[in-house]
Every structure is written in C-alpha cells, then in structure tokens.
XYZ file of C-alpha atoms in Angstrom:
580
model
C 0.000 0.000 0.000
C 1.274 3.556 -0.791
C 1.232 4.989 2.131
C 2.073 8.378 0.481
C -1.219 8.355 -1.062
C -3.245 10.963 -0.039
C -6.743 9.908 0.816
C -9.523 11.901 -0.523
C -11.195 14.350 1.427
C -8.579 13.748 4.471
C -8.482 17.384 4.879
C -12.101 18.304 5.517
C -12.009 17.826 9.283
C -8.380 19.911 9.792
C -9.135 23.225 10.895
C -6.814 26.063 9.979
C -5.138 28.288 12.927
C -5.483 32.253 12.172
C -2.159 33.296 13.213
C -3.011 37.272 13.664
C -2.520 39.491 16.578
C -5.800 38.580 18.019
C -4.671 34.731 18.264
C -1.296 35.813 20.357
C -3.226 38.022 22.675
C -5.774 35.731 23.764
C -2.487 33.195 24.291
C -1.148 35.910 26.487
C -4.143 36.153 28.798
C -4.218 32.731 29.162
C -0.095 32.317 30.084
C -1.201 35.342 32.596
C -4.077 33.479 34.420
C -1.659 30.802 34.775
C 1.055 32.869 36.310
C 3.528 32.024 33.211
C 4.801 35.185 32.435
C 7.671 34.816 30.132
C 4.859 32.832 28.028
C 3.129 35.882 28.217
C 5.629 37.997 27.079
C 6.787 35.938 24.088
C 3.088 35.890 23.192
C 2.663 39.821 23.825
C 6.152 40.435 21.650
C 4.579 38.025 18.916
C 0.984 40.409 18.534
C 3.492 43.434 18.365
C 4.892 41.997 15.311
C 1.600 41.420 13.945
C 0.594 44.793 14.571
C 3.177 47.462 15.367
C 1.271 50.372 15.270
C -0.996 49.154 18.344
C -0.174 51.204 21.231
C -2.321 48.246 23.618
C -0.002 46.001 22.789
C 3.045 47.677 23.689
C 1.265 48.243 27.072
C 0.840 44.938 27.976
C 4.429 43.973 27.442
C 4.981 46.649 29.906
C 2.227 46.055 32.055
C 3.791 42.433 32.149
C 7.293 43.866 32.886
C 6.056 45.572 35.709
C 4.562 42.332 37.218
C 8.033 40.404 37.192
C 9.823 43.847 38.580
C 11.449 45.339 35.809
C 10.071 48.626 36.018
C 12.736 50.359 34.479
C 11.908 47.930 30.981
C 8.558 48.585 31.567
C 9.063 52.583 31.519
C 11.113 52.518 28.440
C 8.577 50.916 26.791
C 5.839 53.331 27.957
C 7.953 55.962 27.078
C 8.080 54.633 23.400
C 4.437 54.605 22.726
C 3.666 58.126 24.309
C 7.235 59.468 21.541
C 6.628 57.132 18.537
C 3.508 55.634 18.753
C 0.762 57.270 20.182
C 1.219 61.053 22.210
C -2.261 60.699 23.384
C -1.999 57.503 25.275
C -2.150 59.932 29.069
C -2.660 56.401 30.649
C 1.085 56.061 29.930
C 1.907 58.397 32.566
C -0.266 56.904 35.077
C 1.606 53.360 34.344
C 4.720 54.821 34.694
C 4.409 56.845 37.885
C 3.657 53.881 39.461
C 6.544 52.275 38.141
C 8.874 54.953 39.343
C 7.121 55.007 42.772
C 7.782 51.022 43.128
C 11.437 51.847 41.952
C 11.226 54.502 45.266
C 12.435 57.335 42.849
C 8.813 59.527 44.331
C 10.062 62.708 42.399
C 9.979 60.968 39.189
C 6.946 59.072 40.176
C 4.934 63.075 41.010
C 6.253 64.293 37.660
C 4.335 61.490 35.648
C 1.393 61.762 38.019
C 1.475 65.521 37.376
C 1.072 65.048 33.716
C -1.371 62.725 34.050
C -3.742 64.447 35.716
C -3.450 67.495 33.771
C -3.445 65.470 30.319
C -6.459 62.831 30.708
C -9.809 63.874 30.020
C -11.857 60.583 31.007
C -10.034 60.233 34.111
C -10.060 56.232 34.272
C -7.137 56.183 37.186
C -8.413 59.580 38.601
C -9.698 57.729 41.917
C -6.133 55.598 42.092
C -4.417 59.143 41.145
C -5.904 60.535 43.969
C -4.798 57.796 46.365
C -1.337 57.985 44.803
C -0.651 61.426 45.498
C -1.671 60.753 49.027
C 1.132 58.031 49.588
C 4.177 60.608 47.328
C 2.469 63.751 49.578
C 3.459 61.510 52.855
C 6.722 59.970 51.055
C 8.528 63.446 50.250
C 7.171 65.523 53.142
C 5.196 68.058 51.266
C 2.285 68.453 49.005
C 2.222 67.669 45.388
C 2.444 70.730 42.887
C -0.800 69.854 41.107
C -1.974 72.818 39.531
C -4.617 71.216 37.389
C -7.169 68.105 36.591
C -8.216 67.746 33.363
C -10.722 65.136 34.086
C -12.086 67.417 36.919
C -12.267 70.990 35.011
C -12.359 73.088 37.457
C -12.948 71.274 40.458
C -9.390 70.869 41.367
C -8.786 74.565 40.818
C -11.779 75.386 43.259
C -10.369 72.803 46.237
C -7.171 75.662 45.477
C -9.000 78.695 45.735
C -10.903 77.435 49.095
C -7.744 76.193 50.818
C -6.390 80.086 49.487
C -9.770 81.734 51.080
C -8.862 79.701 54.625
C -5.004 80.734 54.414
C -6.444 84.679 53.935
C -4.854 84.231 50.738
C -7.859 86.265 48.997
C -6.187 88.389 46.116
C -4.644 84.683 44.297
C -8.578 83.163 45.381
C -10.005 85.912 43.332
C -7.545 85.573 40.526
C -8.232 81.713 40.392
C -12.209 81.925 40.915
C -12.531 84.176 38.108
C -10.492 81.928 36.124
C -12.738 79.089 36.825
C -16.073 81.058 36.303
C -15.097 81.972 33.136
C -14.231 78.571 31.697
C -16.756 76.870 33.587
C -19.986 79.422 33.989
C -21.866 76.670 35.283
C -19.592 75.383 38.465
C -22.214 78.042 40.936
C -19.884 76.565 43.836
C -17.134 78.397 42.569
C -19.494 81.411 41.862
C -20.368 81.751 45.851
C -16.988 81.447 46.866
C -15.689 84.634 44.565
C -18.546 86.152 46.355
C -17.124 85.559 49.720
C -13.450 86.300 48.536
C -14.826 90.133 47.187
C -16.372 90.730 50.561
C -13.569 89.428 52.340
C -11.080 92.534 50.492
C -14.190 94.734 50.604
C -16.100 94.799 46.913
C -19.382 94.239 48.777
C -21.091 95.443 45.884
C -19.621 92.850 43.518
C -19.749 90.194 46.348
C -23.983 90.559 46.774
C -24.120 90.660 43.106
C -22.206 87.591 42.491
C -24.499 86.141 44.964
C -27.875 87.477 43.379
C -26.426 86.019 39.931
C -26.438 82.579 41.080
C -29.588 82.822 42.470
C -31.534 84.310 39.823
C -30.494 80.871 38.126
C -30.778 78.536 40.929
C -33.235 80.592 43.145
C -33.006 77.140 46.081
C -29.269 77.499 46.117
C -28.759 77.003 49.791
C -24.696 77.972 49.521
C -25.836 81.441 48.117
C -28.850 81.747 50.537
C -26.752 81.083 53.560
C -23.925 83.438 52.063
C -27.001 85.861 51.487
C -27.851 85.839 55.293
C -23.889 86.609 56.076
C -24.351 89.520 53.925
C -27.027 91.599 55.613
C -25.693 90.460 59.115
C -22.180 92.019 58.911
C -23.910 94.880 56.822
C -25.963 95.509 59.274
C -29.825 94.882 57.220
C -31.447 93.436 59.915
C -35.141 92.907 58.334
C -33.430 91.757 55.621
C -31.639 88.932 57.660
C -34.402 88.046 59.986
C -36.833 87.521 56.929
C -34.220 84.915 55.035
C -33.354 83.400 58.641
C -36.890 82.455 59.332
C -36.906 80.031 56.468
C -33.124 78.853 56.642
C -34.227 77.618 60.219
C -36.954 75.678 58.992
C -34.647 73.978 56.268
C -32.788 70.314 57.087
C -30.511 70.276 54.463
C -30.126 66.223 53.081
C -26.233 66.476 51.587
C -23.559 66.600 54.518
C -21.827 69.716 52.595
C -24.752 71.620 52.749
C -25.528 70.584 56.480
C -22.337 71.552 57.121
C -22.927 75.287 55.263
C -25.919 75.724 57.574
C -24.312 74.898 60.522
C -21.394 76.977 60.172
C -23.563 80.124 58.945
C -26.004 79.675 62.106
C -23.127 79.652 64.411
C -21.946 82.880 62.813
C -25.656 84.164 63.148
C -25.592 83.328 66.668
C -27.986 80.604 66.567
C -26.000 78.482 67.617
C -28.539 76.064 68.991
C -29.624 75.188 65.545
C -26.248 75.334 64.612
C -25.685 72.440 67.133
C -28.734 70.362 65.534
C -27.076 70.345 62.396
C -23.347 69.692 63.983
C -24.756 66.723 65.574
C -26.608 65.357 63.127
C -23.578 65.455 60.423
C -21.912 63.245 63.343
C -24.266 60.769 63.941
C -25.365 60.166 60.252
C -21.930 60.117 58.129
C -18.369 60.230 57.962
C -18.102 63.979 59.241
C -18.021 61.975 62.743
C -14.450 61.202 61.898
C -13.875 65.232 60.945
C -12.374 67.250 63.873
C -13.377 69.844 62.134
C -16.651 69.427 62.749
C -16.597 67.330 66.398
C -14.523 71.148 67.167
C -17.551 73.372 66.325
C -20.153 71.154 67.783
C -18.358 72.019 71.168
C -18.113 75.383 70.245
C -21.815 75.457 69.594
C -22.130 73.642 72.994
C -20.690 75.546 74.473
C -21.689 78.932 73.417
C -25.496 77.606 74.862
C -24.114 76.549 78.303
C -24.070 72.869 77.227
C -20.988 72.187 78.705
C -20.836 68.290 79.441
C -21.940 68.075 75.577
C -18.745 70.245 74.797
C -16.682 68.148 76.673
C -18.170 64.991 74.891
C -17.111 66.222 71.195
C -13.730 67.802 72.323
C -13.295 63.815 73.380
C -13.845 62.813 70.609
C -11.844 65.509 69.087
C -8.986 63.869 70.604
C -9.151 60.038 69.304
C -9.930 61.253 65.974
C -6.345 63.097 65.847
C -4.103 62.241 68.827
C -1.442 64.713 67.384
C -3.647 67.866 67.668
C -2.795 70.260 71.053
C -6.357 72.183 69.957
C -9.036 69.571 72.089
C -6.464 69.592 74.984
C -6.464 73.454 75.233
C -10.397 74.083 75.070
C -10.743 71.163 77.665
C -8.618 73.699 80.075
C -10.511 76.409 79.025
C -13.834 74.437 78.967
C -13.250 73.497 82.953
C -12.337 77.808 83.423
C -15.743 78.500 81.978
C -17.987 76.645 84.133
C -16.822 79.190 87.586
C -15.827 81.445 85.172
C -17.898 81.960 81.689
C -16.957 84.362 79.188
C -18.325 87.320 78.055
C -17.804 86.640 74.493
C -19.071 83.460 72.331
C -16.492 80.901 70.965
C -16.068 81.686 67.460
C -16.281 79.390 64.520
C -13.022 78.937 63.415
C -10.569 76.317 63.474
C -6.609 76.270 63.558
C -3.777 73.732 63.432
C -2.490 74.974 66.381
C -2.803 76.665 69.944
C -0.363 78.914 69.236
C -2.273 79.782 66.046
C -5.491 80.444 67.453
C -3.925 82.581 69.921
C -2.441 84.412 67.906
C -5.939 85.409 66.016
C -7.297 85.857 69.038
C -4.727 88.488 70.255
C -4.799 90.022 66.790
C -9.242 90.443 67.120
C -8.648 91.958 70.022
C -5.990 94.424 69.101
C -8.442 95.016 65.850
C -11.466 95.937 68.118
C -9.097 97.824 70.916
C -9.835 95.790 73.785
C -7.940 93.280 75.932
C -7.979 89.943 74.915
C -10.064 87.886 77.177
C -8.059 87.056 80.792
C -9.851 83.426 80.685
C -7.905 82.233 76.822
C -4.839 83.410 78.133
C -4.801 81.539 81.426
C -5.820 78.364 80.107
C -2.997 79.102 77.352
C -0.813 79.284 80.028
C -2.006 76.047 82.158
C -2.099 74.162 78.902
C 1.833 75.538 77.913
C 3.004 73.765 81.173
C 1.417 70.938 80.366
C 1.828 70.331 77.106
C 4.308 73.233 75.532
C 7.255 72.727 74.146
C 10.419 75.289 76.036
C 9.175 77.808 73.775
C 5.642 77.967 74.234
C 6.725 77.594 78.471
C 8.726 81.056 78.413
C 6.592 82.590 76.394
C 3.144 81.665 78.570
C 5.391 82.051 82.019
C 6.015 86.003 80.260
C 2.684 86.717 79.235
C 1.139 85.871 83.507
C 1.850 88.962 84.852
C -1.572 91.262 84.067
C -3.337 87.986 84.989
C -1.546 86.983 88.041
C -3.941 85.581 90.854
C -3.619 82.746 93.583
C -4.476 80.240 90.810
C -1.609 81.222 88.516
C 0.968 81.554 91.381
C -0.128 78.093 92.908
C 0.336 76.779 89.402
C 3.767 78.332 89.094
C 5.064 77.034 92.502
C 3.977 73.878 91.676
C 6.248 74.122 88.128
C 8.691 75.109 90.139
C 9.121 71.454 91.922
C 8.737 69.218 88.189
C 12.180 67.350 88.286
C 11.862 67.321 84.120
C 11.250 70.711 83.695
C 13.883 73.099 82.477
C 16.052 74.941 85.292
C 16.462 77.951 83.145
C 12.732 78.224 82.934
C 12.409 77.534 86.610
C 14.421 80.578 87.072
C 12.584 82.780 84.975
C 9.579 81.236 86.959
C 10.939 82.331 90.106
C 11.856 86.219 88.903
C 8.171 86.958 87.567
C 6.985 85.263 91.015
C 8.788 87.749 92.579
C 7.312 90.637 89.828
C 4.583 89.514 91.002
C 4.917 90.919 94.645
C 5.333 87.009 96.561
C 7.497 87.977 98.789
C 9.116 84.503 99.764
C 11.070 81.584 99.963
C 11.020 78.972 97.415
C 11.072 75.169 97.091
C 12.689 74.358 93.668
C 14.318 71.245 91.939
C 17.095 72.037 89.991
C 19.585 69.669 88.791
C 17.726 66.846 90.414
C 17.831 68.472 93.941
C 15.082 69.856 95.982
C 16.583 73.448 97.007
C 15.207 76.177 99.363
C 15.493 79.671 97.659
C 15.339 82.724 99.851
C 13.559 85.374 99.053
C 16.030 88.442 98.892
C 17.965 86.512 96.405
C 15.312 86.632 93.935
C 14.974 89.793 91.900
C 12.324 91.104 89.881
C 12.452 90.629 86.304
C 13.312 93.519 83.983
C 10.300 95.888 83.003
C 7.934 94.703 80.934
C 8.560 96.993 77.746
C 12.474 95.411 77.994
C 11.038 91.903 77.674
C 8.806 92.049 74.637
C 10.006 95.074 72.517
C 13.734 93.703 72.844
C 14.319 90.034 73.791
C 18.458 89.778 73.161
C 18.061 90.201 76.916
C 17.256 86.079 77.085
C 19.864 85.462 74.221
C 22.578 87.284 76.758
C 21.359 85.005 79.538
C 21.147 82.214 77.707
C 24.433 82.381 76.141
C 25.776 83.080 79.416
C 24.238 79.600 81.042
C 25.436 77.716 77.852
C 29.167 78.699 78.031
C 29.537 78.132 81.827
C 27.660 75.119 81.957
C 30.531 72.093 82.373
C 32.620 75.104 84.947
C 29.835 76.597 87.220
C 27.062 75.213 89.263
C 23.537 75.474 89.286
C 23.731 77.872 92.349
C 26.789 80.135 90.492
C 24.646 80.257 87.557
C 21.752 81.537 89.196
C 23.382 84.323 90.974
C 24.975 85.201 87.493
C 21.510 85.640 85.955
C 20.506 87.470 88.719
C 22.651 89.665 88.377
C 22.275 90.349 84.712
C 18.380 90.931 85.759
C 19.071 93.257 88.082
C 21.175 95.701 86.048
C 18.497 95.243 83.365
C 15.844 96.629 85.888
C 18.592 99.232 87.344
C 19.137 100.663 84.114
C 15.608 100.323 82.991
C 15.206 104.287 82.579
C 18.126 104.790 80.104
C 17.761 101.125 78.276
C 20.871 100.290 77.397
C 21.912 98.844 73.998
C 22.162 95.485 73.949
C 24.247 94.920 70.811
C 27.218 92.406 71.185
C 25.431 89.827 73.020
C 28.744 88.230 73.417
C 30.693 91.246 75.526
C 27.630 91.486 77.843
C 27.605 87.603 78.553
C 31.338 87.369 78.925
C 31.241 90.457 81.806
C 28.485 88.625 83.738
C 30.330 85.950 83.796
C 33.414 87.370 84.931
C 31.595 89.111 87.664
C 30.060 86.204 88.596
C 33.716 84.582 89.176
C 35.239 87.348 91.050
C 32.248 86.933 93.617
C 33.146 83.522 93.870
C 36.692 84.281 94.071
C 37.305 82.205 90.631
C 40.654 83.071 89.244
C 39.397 84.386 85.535
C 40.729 87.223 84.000
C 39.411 89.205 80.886
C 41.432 87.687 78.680
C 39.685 84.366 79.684
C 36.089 85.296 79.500
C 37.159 87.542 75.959
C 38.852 84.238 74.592
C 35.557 82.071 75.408
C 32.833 84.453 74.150
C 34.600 85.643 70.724
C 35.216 89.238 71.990
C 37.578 92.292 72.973
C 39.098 92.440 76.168
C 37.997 96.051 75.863
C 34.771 95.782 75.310
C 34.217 93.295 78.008
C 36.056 95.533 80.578
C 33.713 98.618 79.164
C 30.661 96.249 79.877
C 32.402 95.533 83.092
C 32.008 98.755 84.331
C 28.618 99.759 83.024
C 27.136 96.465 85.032
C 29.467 97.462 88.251
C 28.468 101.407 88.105
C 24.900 100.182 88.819
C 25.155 96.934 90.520
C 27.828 97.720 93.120
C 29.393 94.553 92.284
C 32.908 95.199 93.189
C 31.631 97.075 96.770
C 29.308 94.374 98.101
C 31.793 91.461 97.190
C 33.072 91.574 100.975
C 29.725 90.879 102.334
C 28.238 88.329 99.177
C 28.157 84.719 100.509
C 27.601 81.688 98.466
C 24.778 80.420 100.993
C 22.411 81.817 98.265
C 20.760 78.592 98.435
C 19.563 76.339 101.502
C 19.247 72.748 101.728
C-alpha cells in the first residue's frame, strides 16, 4: 500500500489556525491566568509583530514587565508609545508613575502623576491618582504641585482657591475663581466662593451681586442663601436677615456639605442652637463623625449655649480622631475655666492647626477691636503651655502671667517650680516673675535633680515689661551666658549670674541700654560672677571664650558694676544663696 497516497477528502475535518494578533493576545491572557509570564511575554512580543502600530499592545508587554519587577523595561517601553507611537496615550503616565514610585524614585513618580492628571480627560485612574498622590504627599514631606485636573475641570482649581480663602490668601482666590467662572460658567460653587473672597477685600457690591447672579439661576441654592444671610448680618440689614433666617431655620438640608454650610452660617448668626442640631446630626449620620473639624464646632456650639458636658463629649472625641492635635487639649482647660468662670464673648467658629495659632488670632481680634484679649484664653494658654508646651511655648506663657496673676496662677507656678523634668532655666525665669509679682518669699525648687530652698532676697524682679517684649536679646545674653559656663559653674553660680544680669536690666531700665554684642555682655556677667566667687578668671579668659575684645568686656564691666555695686558688696556676698 502507498502509504504516500493521499486519501480523498482527508483534509475536511483539519481546521486552519489564524495566526493574527488577536490569536497571540488571547495566548497571552491565558499564560497570565496561569502565572507564566515569560509565556506571556513571548506571546505579547509576537501580537506586536503582527501589529506594530498598536499602542495596547506595547502596554501589555509593559504592564507584564512591571509584574516580574522590571520597572525600568517597563518605563522605556511606555515611554516609546507616548514618543513614537501614540502622544495621546495619558494612561502612559499613570503606568509609569507607578513604576517609578515602586522603583522609590517619588520625584519621578509626582512628575508622571502631574502630567497625568493634567493630560487625561476621562479620568479612568483619577480615583487611584488621587490615592497615589496621598502616599508621594506623605513619602517626600510636602504636598504635590498639582496645579490642574483635566478630568475634573475646574474642580481641582476650586479645592485651590478654598484652601487660598482659609489661608487669607484672597487676592490669588479671586484671581483663580474668576479663572474658573469663566471657563466653567456653570460650576455656581465656585461662583459663591468669589462672592465671599470680594467681601472678604471689601467689593461688597460685587460680592452681593455675584451672589444674586447665582440665584436668579438657581433661586433654592442654599450655599448662596446662607452666604445671602452673612451679607445683611455684617452689613448691618437686619429685616433683611431676619426675613431669610426664618426660612433657613426651617430647612434640614439632606447632603452633609450643605448641612455643614448651615451649621457653620447659624453659628456665625448666633444661633447656635440650631447650629448644634445640624453639627450633631452630620456626626451621627456620616463620615463627618471622623472630621475634627466638625466634632470642634459642635463644642463650640455647645458651648456657646451653656451645654458644657456636651462640649466636653465632642472635644473627646476631638482627641481620638487626631491624637497629634494640642487644639481639644487646650479648650478642655478652658472648657473646665468657663464653668466658675464663663466668658463674656461666644467661641467663634473657626478652626486652627495649632494653639499657638489660634492665639495668635485671638490676640490680633482683640488688638483690631481695641480691647484686651479675654483674661480666661490666656490663662488656660498658660495652664495648657506647662502641660503640654514645648520650652518655647513655656517662656513665652510664664512672660505673658503677669496682668493675669492671681492665687491660681501663682499656685500653678510654685507647683512648676518642683517638676524634676522641667527646664532649670525656665524655673528661674519662673521664680523672677513670682517675685514681679509681689510674693514675697522663699522657694522650694528642683534644679539639677535636687530639691533646694530659695530665699527670698535673692530673687529679683524681672526687667520691666517693655524690655522683655520690645527687645528680647536680653534672654539670648542670659542664655548664652548659662550655655558657656555650663561644664565650669554650678547650678547655684549660675543663678546668681543671671541674677545679676536681671538686676542691672531693671537698674538701668530708665536709660535702656543697647544690647548689641550679646557676646561682651555675657562674657562680663560671667566674669563678675567669678570674682564673687573668688574664681581666678581674667578678661582675657572670659574675651577668649565668648569671641570678643578684652575692651569691650572691661567697658561692659564697668557699666554692670556702676549700677550693681558689684565690686563694693563682694566683701559681704556669701555663696549660701541657696539652703538645703
């Protein structure tokens, strides 16, 4: 039999494999779900071939290059579509900042993210974009320098101007807003907020008729409504105000932005009882329970209706949602002032980052409306500095006591006086503005881990008032001073020196000395201080150590001596400053 013989109709059941790009991609997928990459990649290469001018397919060899690690393949081949084979693949950027951010190299990884963003009109990784810049933001320390989303016209721009509004930044908000209104005249979210911004630099008149353009096409528009009601209450149009606030009151808005709106606005109407409704309800229905934002002005509202064990309940919870902040910690202090004490002013609306921030506003209100600042935020600033303020925030609160000295804020201060981790320089600045102060007596103090009896007489009053805060080189004297004889004198030689530095200060109060060349004055208080403890030193030693001229520390010398009597009293200055 010929077995070469070919047998009619053999072929009818063979069927014929379509070798095109289709076939090799489908092979791919399959070598994927199985985990075979290099399969997948010969299969990937092999629809490439078949068709080279499909930018998908060179994205899949990279996507698969990125799978086994080699992100820096994987980039070159991104890089290739979006120069030879298709510029308006954006996705390409989006693939490759992640590669760069697996690689660690975050700048690189921004850069592409940047791009994206501000090149991709659908937005199909906006969402993972987002999260992204969240993880480089936290990864190089400091926010991503997106100045645009495509995919978002205008919306990213708007989260800019706001966060510009809250900085005070309101020229660049104004700038920006019009920007967006222009391009988008639709976005009415933007629209209110240029309102705001031209009443915040004064253009009331294009401010209300920003606000009268959105309504006259949204006439339910409850951002422009409540911005309305701000409006007539800081221009004074009462009827006006209480007409509009009779139906905002009867409104219970459904989205948590606009609940939020209406709180806010009826705290700064001074309803703050409805503005409490609304507070709570945003915490017990959604995620604004995890906002301390929000848990912040519910106590505010709480408190500004005598509520007071409700206030204390949200600055609580103020304090597990963000451990970090000092803010919950310092309105608990003041919180526990107010219930012997109340204020005479409401809590305001406002929130801040910091103590020292919100003091800071607070001082600068004051100044604005030409009254004091209230005693009660400045006493619990300064039991909340010795609690929880850094050295800093200490000498600065221990400085500010003085106008609001009373039996509480002495007690306090005796009782700083005897914390074995607290700084003996501020202890000593403790004990001078006790003595300011007018107590009149001995002291129990811990310095250098020992409990030490300070008599009175050897306490002077700190310098005037107008020496400490118009020219503070004072404390960079001192402070030098305590530095460079720290490993030579002890804790009871360095005391007296200070002493004696604050009492020429309040000696020659009157004429005010100039304090320039911190480094002569420290070096003569120093070398008086050694002659009264019969310390061989010379002015060639103290010059040497401080980076000065023996004649300028002998001139300062003399100036300290002429006042202080140094050099006259040494016969009858013991070293029993201090009893044990």
């Amino acid at each position: 039999m010929n077995r070469n013989k070919k047998v009619v109709g053999e072929d009818r059941n063979i069927i014929s494999i379509q070798m095109d790009a289709n076939f090799f991609y489908e092979r791919a997928l399959r070598s994927l779900d199985r985990f075979h990459y290099d399969k997948a990649l010969k299969y990937f290469q092999r629809a490439v071939d078949y068709e080279p001018s499909n930018p998908i397919n060179y994205c899949n060899i990279a996507g698969v290059l990125s799978e086994i690690g080699k992100y820096g393949e994987s980039n070159h081949i991104l890089q290739k579509v979006i120069d030879e084979i298709d510029p308006n693949m954006t996705e390409c950027h989006f693939y490759m900042a992640n590669n760069f951010a697996n690689m660690e190299f975050f700048e690189d990884a921004e850069r592409e993210l940047i791009q994206y963003l501000q090149e991709d009109e659908e937005g199909q990784y906006l969402e993972e974009a987002e999260e992204m810049i969240e993880f480089l933001e936290l990864e190089l320390e400091r926010p991503t320098s997106i100045t645009k989303v495509k995919a978002r016209a205008g919306v990213y721009e708007h989260i800019r101007a706001r966060e510009l509004l809250e900085k005070g930044q309101y020229a660049d908000a104004i700038q920006l807003l019009q920007t967006i209104t222009k391009e988008n005249p639709d976005f009415l979210a933007a629209r209110n907020n240029l309102a705001l911004a031209y009443y915040y630099v004064g253009f009331k008149v294009e401010g209300k008729q920003a606000i009268e353009e959105v309504l006259e096409e949204d006439p339910g528009n409850l951002h422009a409504l409540c911005n309305l009601a701000l409006f007539y209450h800081y221009e004074g149009e009462t009827n006006a105000l209480n007409s509009l606030l009779q139906a905002l009151k009867n409104v219970d808005p459904f989205y948590q932005e606009h609940t939020f709106k209406m709180a806010t606005t009826m705290g700064i109407l001074k309803e703050h009882r409805i503005a409490l409704r609304h507070f709570a309800r945003l915490i017990k229905e959604g995620e604004a329970k995890k906002d301390p934002c929000v848990c912040h002005f519910a106590a505010v509202a709480s408190c500004n209706i005598g509520k007071y064990d409700e206030a204390k309940k949200y600055w609580d919870m103020y304090k597990v949602i963000d451990e970090q902040s000092s803010i919950p910690q310092y309105f608990l202090i003041l919180l526990n002032m107010m219930k012997t004490d109340p204020l005479k002013v409401s809590l305001s609306y406002s929130f801040y980052a910091s103590v020292e921030e919100q003091m800071t506003v607070w001082e600068q209100q004051a100044r604005e409306r030409g009254v004091a600042i209230e005693p009660q935020f400045m006493k619990a600033f300064f039991y909340w500095a010795l609690q929880y303020g850094d050295y800093n925030v200490k000498l600065k609160s221990i400085q500010a006591m003085e106008p609001y000295a009373d039996e509480h804020i002495t007690a306090a201060m005796k009782q700083f006086l005897l914390l074995p981790d607290e700084d003996d320089y501020l202890k000593k600045i403790t004990m001078f503005f006790l003595r300011s102060m007018g107590i009149n007596e001995a002291f129990q103090v811990m310095l250098s881990g020992q409990r030490v009896n300070v008599e009175a007489e050897r306490i002077p009053a700190m310098p005037p008032m107008e020496l400490i805060y118009n020219d503070l080189i004072w404390e960079e004297v001192a402070q030098l001073a305590i530095t460079k004889t720290a490993k030579q004198y002890n804790v009871i030689e360095q005391h007296d020196m200070i002493t004696l530095w604050i009492n020429f200060l309040s000696k020659s109060s009157r004429t005010a000395p100039k304090l320039n060349k911190i480094e002569a004055w420290a070096a003569a208080i120093e070398y008086l201080t050694a002659k009264m403890y019969n310390r061989p030193v010379t002015y060639h030693d103290v010059a040497l150590r401080y980076g000065t001229s023996i004649s300028t520390v002998s001139k300062r010398v003399k100036q300290i001596d002429e006042l202080c009597e140094v050099k006259s009293k040494m016969k009858s200055i013991t070293s029993s400053w201090f009893v044990t």
